[in-house]
mmCIF file with all atom_site columns, C-alpha atoms and ligand atoms in Angstrom:
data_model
loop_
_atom_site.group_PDB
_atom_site.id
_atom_site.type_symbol
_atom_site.label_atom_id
_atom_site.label_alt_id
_atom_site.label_comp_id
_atom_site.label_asym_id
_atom_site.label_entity_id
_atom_site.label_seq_id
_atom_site.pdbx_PDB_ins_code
_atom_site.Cartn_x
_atom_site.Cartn_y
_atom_site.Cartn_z
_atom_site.occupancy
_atom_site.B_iso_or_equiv
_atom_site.pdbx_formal_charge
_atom_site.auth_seq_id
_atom_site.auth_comp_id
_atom_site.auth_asym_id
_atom_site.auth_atom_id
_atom_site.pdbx_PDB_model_num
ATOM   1   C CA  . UNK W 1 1   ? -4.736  11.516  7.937  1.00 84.00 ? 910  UNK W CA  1
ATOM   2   C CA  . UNK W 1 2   ? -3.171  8.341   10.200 1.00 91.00 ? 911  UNK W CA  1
ATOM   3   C CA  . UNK W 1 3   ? -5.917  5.823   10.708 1.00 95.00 ? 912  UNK W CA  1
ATOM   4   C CA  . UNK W 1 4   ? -7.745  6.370   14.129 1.00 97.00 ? 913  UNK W CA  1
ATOM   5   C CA  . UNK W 1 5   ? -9.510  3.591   15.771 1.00 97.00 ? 914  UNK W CA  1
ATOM   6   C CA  . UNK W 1 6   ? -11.961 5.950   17.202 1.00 98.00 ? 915  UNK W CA  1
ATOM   7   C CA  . UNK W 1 7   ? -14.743 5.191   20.128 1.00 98.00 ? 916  UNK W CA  1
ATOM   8   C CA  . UNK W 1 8   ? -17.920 7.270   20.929 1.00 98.00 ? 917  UNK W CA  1
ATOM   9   C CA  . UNK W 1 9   ? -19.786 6.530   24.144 1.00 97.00 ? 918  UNK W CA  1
ATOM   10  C CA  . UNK W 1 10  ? -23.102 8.513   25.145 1.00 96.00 ? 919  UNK W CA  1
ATOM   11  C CA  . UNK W 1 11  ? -26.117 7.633   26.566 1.00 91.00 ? 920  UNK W CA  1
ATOM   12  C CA  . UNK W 1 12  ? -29.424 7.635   24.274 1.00 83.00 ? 921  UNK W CA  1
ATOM   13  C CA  . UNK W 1 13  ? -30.279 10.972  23.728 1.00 85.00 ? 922  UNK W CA  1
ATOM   14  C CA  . UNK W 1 14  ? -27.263 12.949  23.751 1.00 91.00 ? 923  UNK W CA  1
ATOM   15  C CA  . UNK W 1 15  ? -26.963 13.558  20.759 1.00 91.00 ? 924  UNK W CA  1
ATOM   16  C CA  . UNK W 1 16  ? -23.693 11.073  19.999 1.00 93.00 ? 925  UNK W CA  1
ATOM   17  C CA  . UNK W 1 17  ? -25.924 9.621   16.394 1.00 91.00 ? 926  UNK W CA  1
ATOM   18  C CA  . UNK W 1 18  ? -26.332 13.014  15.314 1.00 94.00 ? 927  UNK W CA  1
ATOM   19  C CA  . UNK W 1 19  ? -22.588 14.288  15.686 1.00 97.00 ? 928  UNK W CA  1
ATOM   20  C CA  . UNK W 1 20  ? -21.410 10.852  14.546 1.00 96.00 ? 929  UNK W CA  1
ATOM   21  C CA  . UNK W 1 21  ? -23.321 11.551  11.322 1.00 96.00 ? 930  UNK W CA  1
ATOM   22  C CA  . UNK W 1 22  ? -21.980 15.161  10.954 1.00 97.00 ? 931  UNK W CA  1
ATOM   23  C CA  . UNK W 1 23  ? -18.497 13.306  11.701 1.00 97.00 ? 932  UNK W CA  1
ATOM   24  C CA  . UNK W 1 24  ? -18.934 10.801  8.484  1.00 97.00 ? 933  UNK W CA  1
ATOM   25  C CA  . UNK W 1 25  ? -19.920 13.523  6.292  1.00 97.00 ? 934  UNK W CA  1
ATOM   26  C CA  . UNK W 1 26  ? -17.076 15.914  7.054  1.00 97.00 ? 935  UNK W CA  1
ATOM   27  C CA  . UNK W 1 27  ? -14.524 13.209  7.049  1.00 96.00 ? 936  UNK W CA  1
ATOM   28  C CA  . UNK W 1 28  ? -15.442 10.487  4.059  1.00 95.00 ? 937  UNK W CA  1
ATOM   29  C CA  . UNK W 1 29  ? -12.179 8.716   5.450  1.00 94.00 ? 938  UNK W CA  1
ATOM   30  C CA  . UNK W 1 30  ? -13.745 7.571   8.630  1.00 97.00 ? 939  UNK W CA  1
ATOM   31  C CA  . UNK W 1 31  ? -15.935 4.519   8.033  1.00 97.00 ? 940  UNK W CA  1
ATOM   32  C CA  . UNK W 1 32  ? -18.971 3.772   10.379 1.00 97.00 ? 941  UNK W CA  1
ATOM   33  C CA  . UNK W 1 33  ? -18.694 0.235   12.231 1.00 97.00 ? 942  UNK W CA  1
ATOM   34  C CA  . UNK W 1 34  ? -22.005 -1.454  11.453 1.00 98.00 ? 943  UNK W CA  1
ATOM   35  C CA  . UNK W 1 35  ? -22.677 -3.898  14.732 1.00 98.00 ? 944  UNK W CA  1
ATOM   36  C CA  . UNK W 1 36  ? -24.798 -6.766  15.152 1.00 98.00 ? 945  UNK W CA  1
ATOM   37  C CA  . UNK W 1 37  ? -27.478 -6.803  17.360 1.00 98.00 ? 946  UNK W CA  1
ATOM   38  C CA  . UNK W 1 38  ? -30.214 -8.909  18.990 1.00 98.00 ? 947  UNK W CA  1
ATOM   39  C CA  . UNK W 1 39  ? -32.649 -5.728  18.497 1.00 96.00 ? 948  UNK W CA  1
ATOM   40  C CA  . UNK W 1 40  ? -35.767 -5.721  16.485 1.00 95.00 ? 949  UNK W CA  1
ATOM   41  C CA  . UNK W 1 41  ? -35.019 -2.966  13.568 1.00 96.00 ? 950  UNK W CA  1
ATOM   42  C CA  . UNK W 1 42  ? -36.646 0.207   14.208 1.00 91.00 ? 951  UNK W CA  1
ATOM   43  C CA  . UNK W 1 43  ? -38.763 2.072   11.577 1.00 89.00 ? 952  UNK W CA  1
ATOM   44  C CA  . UNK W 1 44  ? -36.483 3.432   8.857  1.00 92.00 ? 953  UNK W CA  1
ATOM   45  C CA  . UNK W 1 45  ? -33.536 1.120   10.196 1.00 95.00 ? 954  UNK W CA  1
ATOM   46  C CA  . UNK W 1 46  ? -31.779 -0.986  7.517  1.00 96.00 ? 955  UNK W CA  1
ATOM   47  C CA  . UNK W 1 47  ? -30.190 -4.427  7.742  1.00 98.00 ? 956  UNK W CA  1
ATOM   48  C CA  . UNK W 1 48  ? -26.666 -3.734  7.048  1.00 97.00 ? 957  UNK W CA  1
ATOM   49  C CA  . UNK W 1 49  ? -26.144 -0.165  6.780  1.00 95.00 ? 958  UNK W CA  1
ATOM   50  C CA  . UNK W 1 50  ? -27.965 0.491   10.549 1.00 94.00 ? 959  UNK W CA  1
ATOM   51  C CA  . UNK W 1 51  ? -27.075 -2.568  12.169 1.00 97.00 ? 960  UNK W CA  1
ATOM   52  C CA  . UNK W 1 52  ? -26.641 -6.047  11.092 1.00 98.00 ? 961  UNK W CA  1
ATOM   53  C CA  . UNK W 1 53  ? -29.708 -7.467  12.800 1.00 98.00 ? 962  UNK W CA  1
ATOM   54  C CA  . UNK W 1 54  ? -29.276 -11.226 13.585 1.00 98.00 ? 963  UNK W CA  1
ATOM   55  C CA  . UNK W 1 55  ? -31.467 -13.431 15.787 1.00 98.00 ? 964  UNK W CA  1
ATOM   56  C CA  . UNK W 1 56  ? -30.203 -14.305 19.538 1.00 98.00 ? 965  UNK W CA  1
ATOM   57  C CA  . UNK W 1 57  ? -28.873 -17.874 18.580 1.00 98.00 ? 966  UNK W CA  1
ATOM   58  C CA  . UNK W 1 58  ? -27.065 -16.800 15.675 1.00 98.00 ? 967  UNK W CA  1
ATOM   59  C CA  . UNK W 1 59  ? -25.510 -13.703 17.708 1.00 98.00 ? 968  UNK W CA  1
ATOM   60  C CA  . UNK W 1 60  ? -24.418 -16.212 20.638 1.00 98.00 ? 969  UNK W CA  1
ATOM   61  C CA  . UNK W 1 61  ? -22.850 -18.660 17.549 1.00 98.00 ? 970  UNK W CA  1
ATOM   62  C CA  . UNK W 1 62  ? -21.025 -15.621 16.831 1.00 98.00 ? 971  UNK W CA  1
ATOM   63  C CA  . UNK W 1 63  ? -19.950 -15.472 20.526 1.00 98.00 ? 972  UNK W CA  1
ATOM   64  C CA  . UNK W 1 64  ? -18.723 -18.978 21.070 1.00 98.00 ? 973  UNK W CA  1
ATOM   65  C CA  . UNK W 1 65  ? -16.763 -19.072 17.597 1.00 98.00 ? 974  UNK W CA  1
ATOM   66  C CA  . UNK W 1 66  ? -14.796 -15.378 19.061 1.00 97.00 ? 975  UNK W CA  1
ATOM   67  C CA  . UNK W 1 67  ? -15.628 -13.168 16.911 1.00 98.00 ? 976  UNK W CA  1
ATOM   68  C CA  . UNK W 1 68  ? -16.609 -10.158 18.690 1.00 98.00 ? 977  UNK W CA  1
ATOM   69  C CA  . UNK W 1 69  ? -13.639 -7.824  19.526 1.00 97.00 ? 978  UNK W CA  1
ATOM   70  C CA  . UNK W 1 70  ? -16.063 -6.313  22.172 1.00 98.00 ? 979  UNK W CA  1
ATOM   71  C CA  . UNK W 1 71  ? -19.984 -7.031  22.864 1.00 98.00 ? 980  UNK W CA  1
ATOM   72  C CA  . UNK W 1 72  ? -22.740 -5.892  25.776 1.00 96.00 ? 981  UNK W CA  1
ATOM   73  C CA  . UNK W 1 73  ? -26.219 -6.826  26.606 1.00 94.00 ? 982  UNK W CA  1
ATOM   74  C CA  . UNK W 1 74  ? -27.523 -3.164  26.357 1.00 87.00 ? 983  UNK W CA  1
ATOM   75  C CA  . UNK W 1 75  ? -31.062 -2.599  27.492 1.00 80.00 ? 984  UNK W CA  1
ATOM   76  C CA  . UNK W 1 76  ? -31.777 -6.114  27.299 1.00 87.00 ? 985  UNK W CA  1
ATOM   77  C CA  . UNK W 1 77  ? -30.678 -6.774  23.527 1.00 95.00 ? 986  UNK W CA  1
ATOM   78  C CA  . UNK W 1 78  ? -26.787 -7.581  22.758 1.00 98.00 ? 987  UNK W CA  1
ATOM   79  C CA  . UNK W 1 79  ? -24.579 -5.550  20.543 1.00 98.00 ? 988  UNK W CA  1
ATOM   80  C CA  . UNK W 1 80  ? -21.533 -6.568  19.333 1.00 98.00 ? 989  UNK W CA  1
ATOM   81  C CA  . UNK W 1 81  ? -18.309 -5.182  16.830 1.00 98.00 ? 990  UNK W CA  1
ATOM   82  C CA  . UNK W 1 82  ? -16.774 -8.014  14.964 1.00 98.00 ? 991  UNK W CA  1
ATOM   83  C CA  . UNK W 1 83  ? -13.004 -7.674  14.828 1.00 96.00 ? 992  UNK W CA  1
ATOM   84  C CA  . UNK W 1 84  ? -12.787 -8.942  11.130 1.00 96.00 ? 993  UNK W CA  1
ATOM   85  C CA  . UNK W 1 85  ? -14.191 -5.506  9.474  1.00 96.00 ? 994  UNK W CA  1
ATOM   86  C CA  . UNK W 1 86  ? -12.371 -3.511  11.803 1.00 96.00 ? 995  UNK W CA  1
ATOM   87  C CA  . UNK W 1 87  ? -8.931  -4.757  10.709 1.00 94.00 ? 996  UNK W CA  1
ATOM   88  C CA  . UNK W 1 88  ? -9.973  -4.772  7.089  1.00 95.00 ? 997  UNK W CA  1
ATOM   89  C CA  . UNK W 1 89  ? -10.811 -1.160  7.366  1.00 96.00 ? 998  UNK W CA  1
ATOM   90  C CA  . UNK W 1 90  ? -7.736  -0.415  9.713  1.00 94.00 ? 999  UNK W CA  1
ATOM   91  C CA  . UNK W 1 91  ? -5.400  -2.235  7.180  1.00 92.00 ? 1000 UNK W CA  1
ATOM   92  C CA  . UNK W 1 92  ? -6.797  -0.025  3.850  1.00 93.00 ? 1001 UNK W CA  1
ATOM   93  C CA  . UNK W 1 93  ? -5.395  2.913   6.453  1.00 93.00 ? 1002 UNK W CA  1
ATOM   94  C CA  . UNK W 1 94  ? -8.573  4.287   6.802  1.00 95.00 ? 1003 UNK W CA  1
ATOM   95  C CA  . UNK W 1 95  ? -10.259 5.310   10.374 1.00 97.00 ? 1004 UNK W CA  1
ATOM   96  C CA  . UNK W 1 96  ? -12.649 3.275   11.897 1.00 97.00 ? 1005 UNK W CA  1
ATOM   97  C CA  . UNK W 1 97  ? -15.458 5.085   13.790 1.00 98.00 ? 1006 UNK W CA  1
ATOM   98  C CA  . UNK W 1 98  ? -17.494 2.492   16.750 1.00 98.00 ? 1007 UNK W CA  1
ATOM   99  C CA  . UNK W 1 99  ? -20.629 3.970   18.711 1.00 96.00 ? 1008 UNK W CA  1
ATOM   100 C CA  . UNK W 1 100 ? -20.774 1.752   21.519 1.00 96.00 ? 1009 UNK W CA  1
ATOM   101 C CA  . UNK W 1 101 ? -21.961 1.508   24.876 1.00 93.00 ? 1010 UNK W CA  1
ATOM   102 C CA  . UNK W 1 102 ? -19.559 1.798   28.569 1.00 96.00 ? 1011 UNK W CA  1
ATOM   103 C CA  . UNK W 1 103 ? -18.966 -1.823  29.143 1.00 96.00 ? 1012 UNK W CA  1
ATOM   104 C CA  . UNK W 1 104 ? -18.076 -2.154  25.328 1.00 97.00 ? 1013 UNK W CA  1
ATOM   105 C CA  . UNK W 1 105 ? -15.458 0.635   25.655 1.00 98.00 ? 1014 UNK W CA  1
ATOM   106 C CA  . UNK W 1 106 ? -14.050 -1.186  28.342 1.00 98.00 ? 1015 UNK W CA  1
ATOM   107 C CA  . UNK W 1 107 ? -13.487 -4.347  26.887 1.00 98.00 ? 1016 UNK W CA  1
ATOM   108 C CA  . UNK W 1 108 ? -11.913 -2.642  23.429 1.00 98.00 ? 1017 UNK W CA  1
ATOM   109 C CA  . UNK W 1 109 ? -9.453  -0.808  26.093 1.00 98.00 ? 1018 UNK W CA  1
ATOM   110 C CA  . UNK W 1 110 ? -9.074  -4.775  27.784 1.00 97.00 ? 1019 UNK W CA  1
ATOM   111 C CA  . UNK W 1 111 ? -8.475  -6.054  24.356 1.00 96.00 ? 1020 UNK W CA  1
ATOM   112 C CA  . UNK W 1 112 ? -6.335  -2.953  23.009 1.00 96.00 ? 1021 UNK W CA  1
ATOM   113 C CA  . UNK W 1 113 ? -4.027  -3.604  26.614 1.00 96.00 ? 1022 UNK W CA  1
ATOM   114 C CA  . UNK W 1 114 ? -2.976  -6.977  25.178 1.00 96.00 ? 1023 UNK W CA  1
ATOM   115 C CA  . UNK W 1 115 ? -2.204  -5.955  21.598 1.00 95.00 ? 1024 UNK W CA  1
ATOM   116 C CA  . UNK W 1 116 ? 1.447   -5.535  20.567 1.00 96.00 ? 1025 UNK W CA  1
ATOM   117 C CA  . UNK W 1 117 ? 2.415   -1.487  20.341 1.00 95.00 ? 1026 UNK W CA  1
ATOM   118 C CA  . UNK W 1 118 ? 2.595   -1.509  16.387 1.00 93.00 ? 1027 UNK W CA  1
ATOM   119 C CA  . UNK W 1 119 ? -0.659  -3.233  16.365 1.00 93.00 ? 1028 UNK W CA  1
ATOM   120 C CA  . UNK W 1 120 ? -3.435  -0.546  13.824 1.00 92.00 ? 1029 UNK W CA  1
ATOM   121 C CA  . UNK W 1 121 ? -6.167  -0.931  16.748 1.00 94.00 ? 1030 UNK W CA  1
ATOM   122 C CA  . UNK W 1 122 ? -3.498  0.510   19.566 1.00 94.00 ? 1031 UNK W CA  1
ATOM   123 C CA  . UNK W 1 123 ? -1.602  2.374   17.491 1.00 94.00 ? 1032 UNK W CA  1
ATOM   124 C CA  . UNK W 1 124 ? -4.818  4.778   16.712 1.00 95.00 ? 1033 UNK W CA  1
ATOM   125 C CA  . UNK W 1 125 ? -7.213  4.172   19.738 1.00 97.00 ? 1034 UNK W CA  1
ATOM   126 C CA  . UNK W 1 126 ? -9.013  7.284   20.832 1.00 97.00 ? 1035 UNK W CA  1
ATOM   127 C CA  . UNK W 1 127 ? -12.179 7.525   23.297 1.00 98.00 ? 1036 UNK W CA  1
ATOM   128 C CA  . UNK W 1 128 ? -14.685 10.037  23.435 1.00 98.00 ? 1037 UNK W CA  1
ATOM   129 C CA  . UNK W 1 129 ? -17.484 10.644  26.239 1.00 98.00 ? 1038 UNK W CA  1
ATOM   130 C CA  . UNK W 1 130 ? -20.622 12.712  25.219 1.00 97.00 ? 1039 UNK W CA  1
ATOM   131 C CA  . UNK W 1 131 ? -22.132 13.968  27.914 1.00 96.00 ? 1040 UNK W CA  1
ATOM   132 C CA  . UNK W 1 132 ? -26.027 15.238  27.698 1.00 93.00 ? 1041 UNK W CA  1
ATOM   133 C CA  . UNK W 1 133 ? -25.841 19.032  29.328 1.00 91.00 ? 1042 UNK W CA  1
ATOM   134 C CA  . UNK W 1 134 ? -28.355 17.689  32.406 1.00 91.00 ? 1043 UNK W CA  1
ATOM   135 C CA  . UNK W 1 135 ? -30.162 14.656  32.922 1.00 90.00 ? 1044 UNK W CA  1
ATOM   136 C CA  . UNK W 1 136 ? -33.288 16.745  33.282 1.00 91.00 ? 1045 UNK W CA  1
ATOM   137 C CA  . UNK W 1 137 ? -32.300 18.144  29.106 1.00 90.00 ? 1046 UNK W CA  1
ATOM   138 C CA  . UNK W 1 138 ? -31.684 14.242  28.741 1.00 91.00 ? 1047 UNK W CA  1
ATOM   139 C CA  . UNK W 1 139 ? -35.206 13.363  30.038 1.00 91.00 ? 1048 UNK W CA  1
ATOM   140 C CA  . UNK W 1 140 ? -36.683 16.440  27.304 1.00 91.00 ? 1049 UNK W CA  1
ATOM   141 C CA  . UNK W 1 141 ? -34.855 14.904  24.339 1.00 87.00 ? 1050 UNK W CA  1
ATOM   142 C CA  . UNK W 1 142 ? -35.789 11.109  24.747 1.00 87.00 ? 1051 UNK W CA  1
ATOM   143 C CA  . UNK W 1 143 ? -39.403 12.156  25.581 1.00 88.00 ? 1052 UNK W CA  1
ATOM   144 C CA  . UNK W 1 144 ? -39.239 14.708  22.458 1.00 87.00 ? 1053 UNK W CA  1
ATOM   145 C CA  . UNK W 1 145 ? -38.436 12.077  19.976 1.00 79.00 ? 1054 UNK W CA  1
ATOM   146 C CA  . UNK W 1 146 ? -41.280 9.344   20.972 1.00 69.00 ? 1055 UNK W CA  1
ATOM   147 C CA  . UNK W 1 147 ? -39.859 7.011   19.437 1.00 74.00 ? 1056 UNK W CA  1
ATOM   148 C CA  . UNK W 1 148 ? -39.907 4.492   23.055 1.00 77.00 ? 1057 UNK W CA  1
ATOM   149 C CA  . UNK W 1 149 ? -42.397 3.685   25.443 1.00 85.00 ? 1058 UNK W CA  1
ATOM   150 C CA  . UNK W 1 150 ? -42.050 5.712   28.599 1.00 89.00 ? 1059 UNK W CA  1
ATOM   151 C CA  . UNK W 1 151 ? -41.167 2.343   30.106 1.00 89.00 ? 1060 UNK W CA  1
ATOM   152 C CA  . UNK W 1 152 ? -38.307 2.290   27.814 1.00 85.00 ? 1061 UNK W CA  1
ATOM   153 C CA  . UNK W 1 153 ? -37.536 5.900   28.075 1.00 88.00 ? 1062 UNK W CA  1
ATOM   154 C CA  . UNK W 1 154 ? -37.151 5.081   32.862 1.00 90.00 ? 1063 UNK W CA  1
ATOM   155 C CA  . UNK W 1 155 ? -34.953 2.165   31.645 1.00 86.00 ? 1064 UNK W CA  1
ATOM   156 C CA  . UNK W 1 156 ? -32.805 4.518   29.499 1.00 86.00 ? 1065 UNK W CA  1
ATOM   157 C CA  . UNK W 1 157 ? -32.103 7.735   31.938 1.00 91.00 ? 1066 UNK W CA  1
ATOM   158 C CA  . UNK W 1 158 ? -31.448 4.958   34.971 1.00 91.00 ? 1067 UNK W CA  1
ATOM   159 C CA  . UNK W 1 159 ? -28.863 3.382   32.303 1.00 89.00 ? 1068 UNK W CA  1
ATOM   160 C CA  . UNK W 1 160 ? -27.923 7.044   31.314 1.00 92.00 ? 1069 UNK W CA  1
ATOM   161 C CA  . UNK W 1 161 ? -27.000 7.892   34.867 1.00 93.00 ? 1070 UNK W CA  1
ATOM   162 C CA  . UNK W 1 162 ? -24.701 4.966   35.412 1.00 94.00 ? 1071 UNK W CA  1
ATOM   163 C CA  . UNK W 1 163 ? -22.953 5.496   32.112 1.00 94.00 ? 1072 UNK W CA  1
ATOM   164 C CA  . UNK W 1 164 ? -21.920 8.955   33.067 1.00 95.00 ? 1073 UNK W CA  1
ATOM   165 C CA  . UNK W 1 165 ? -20.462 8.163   36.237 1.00 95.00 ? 1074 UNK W CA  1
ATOM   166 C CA  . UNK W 1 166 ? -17.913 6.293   33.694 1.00 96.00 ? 1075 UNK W CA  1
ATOM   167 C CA  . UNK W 1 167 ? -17.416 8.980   31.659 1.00 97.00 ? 1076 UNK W CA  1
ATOM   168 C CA  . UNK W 1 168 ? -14.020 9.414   33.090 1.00 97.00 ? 1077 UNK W CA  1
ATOM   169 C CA  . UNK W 1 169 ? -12.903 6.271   31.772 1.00 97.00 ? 1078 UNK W CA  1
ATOM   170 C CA  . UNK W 1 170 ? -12.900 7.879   28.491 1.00 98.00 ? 1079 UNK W CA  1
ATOM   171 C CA  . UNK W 1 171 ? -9.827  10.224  27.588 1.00 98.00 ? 1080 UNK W CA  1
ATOM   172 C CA  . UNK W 1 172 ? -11.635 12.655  25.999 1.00 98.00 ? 1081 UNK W CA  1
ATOM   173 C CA  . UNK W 1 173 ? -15.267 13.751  27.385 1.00 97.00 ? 1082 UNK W CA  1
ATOM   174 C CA  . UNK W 1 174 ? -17.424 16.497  26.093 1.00 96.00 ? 1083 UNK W CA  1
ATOM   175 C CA  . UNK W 1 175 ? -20.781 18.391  26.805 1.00 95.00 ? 1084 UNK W CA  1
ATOM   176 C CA  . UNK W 1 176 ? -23.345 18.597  23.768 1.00 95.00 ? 1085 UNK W CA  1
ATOM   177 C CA  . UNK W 1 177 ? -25.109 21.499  24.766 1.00 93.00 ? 1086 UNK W CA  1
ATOM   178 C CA  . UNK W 1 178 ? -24.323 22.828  21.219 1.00 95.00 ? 1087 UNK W CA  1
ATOM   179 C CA  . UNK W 1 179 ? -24.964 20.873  18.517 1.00 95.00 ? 1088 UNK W CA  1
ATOM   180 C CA  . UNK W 1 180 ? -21.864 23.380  16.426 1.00 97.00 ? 1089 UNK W CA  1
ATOM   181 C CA  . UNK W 1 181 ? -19.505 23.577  19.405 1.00 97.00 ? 1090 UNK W CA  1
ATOM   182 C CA  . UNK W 1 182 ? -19.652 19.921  20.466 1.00 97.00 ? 1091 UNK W CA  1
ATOM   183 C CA  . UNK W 1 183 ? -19.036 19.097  16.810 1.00 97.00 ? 1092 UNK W CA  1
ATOM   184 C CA  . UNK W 1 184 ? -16.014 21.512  16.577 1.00 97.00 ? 1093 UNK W CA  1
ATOM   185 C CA  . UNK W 1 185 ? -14.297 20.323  19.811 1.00 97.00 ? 1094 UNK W CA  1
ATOM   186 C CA  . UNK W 1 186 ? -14.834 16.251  18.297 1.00 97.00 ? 1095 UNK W CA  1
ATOM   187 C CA  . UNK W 1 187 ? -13.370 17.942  15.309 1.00 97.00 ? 1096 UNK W CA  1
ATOM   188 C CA  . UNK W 1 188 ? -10.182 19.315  16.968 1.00 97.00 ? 1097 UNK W CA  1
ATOM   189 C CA  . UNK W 1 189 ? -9.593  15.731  18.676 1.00 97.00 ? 1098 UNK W CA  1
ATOM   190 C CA  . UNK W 1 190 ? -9.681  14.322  15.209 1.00 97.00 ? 1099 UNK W CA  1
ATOM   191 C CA  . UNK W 1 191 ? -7.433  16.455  13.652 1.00 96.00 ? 1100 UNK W CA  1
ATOM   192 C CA  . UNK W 1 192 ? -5.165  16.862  16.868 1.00 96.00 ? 1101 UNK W CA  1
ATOM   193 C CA  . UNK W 1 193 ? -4.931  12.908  16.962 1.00 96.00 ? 1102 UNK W CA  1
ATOM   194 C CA  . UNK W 1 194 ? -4.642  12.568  13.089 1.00 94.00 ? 1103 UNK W CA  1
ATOM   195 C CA  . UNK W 1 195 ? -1.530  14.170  13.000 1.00 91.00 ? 1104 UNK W CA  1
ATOM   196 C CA  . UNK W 1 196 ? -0.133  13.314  16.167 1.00 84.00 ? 1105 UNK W CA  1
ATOM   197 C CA  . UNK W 1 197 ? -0.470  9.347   16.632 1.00 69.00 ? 1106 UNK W CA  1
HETATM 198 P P1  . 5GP S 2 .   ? -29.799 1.747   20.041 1.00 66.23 ? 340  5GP S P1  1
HETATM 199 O O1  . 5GP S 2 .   ? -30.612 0.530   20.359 1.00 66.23 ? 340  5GP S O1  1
HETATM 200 O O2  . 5GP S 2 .   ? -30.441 3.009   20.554 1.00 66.23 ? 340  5GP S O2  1
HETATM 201 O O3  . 5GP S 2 .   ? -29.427 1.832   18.574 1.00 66.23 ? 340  5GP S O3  1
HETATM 202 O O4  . 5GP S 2 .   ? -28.415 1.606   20.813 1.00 66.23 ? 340  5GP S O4  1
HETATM 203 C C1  . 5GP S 2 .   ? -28.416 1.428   22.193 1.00 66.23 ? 340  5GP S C1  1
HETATM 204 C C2  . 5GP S 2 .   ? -27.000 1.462   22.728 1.00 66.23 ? 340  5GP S C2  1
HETATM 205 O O5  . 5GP S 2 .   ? -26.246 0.361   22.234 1.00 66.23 ? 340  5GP S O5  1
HETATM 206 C C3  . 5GP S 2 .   ? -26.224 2.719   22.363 1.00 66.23 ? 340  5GP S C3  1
HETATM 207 O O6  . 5GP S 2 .   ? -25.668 3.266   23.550 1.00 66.23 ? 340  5GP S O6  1
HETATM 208 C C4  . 5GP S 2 .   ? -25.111 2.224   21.487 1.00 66.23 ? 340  5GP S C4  1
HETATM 209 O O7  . 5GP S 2 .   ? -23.930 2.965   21.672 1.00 66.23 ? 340  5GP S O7  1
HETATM 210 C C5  . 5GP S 2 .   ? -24.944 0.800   21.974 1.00 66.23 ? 340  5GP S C5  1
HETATM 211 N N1  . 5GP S 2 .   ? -24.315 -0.023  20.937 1.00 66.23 ? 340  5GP S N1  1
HETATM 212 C C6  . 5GP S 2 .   ? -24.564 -0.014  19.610 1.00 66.23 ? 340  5GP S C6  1
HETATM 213 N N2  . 5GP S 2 .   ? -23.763 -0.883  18.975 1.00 66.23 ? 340  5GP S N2  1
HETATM 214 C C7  . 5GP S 2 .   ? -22.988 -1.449  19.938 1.00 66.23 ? 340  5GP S C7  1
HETATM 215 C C8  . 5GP S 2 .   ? -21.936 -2.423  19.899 1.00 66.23 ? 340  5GP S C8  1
HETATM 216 O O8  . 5GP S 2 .   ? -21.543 -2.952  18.863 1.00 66.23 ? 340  5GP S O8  1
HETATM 217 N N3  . 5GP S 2 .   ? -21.385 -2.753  21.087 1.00 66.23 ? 340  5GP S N3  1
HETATM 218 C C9  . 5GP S 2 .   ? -21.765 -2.205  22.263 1.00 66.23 ? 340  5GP S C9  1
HETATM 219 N N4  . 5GP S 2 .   ? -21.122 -2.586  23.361 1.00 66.23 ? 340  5GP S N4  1
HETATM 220 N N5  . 5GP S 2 .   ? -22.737 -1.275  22.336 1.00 66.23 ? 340  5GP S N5  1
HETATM 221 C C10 . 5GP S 2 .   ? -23.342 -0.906  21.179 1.00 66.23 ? 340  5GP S C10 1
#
């Protein structure tokens, strides 16, 4: 398989963890980019294999000394990829798998832009959109899994509906309203892109 730099956009609730962990089982070549953030751990969430959970100042060090190949303030925490692992990863010619948010994507296609053609990070770039089948089936999910405040839960389906008006951006977009099928067609894009880059 030829190393993909591979992006997966959704908004919360669309089932993008899910089919990203389905992706990392079926293909032990694709590592998972662990990002920083400025968000208090959930239940169950581990330092390091979740996210790498930092405090604000430290993330903003991280900032300032230009680290970050891409980072957002998403729902009022930041997130951020540092470039060094993805390289590492990249150079070992493995794939490198980043769930990130819209304005992240953007910036990794800003950065990619400015990279020479033979560079790993261009020369296996792929986006993917996840769409949620309706907002209405996104409002079910988040509200099914309880695991926000219904404050949180507004803040998420207003964010939800601006993300998918950018789904476009993204070269390849896709609508979970199969768990099997959605995971199939991410499947084909792999392999179709694994060969062909
Ligand atoms: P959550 O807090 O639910 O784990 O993630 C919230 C959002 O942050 C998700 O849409 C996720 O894709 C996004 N996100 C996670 N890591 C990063 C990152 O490193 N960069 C950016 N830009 N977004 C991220």
């Amino acid at each position: 398989m030829k190393p993909l730099f591979i992006v997966i956009s959704a908004p919360s609730g669309a089932g993008k963890t899910t089919l990203c962990d389905m992706l990392l089982q079926s293909y032990p070549e694709i590592c998972y980019s662990v990002s920083c953030t400025t968000r208090e751990p959930r239940l169950h969430e581990e330092d390091g294999i979740d996210y790498y959970f930092h405090p604000k100042e430290s993330f903003l060090r991280m900032i300032r000394e230009n680290r970050f190949l891409e980072y957002a303030k998403v729902h009022g925490n930041y997130y951020g990829t540092l470039k060094e692992p993805v390289y590492d990863v990249l150079k070992h010619r493995q794939s490198m798998l980043l769930d990130i948010d819209v304005a992240g994507a953007q910036q990794v296609r800003d950065y990619i832009s400015e990279l020479p053609d033979d560079d790993p990070l261009k020369q296996g770039f792929i986006d993917i959109f996840i769409l949620p089948p309706s907002l209405e089936e996104l409002r079910a999910r988040l509200e099914g899994r309880s695991t926000d405040s219904s404050a949180i839960i507004e803040k998420r389906l207003k964010n939800a509906e601006e993300e998918m008006q950018r789904a476009s951006e993204y070269r390849y977009q896709l609508i979970n309203d199969d768990l099997t099928l959605a995971f199939n067609k991410i499947c084909d894009i792999i392999n179709y892109n694994a060969e062909t880059l």
